[in-house]
Amino acid sequence: MSPPAAPILMDPFGRHVTYLRVSVTDRCDLRCVYCMSETMQFLPKRELLTLEELDRVCSAFVRHGVRKLRITGGEPLVRRDLMELFRSLSRHLEAGSLDELTLTTNGTLLDRFAADLAARGVRRINVSLDTLDPGRFREVTRRGDLAQVLRGIDAAQRAGLRVKINAVALKGVNEDEIVPMIEWAHGRSMDMTLIEVMPLGDIEPGRVDQFLPLSVVRERLASRFTLTDLPERSGGPARYVRIEETGGKLGFITPLTHNFCEGCNRVRLTCTGQLFMCLGQEDAADLRAPMRMSEGDEKLEAAIADAISRKPRGHDFVIERAAPAVARHMSVTGG
């Protein structure tokens, strides 16, 4: 007789948690101006969950009804031996207990790892890319080589991965590129999502100066393109349109101009084992300690259940605040 199914994870507002974002490292080979300080202090490696622990906690979530795992960072592909984690987690895809295993990346290492990701069950990825101008790319990332990222995107598509481009809309930085980037992405059969800058962590540029409301962007796009609202909802933050002239899909993630929390089905695990039930709140649950207390998973699963019982209705981002809504940098939580 098979063991009884583990209970699903239901938050206090009746939302079924089916999506776990997992940061495997806080480190990154770029220093994007909206994400990190230029002089970041990274965590000691001893504080990070091991690959085996990452597999263990992900598997506990899968047992309790999580159907989608997204690996994030920092930049996840800088984590040594990360392909071993993908290889191990792919068993849940083969068993049918997981619908999707994917990742978000800055693309700098895709040229090296795209084929391996495809071989381990990854079918689509998100690439964070805010500009197609090489000089501007170096300014935004403080060190990046755009050509390296474009080679990575080429490699991903050759490997059969579906690529979606994520771009943070930055006032006075890349707002003049939004239309050509959409046309470029859709011309290569890649969907695209625009994201409002979020008040996370202390960074050098002022966020009010960076903030470009996507309501304004949408109005501009509507004067040029035919935008058809799409009904699809994944529980995630994006609201989608089809651009009739390109045939491609465009998403809008608007944490400031439109709170997207009502259907939130996700939680986020940091590379140190802290589970954040909301990107925009400080409440977190320590999963590393109960995991290391025993070889069994009862304490771990009890900690997960307790955490989900505290998942809030939503965040309270306000861009005009002098201090960030949340002190931790985006790279710590995994976005």
PDB file of C-alpha atoms in Angstrom, residues 1 53 88 92 129 143 162 184 200 267 324:
ATOM      1  CA  MET A   1       0.000   0.000   0.000  1.00  0.00           C
ATOM      2  CA  GLU A  53      20.325  20.128   1.628  1.00  0.00           C
ATOM      3  CA  SER A  88      18.958  15.145  -8.802  1.00  0.00           C
ATOM      4  CA  HIS A  92      10.649  14.584  -9.719  1.00  0.00           C
ATOM      5  CA  LEU A 129      18.560  41.647 -19.796  1.00  0.00           C
ATOM      6  CA  ARG A 143      31.089  45.121 -15.462  1.00  0.00           C
ATOM      7  CA  ARG A 162      12.490  28.478 -24.602  1.00  0.00           C
ATOM      8  CA  TRP A 184      14.074  42.033 -31.025  1.00  0.00           C
ATOM      9  CA  LEU A 200      14.790  46.249  -1.809  1.00  0.00           C
ATOM     10  CA  VAL A 267       7.394  31.339  -1.541  1.00  0.00           C
ATOM     11  CA  PRO A 324      13.857  50.633   1.302  1.00  0.00           C
TER      12      PRO A 324
END
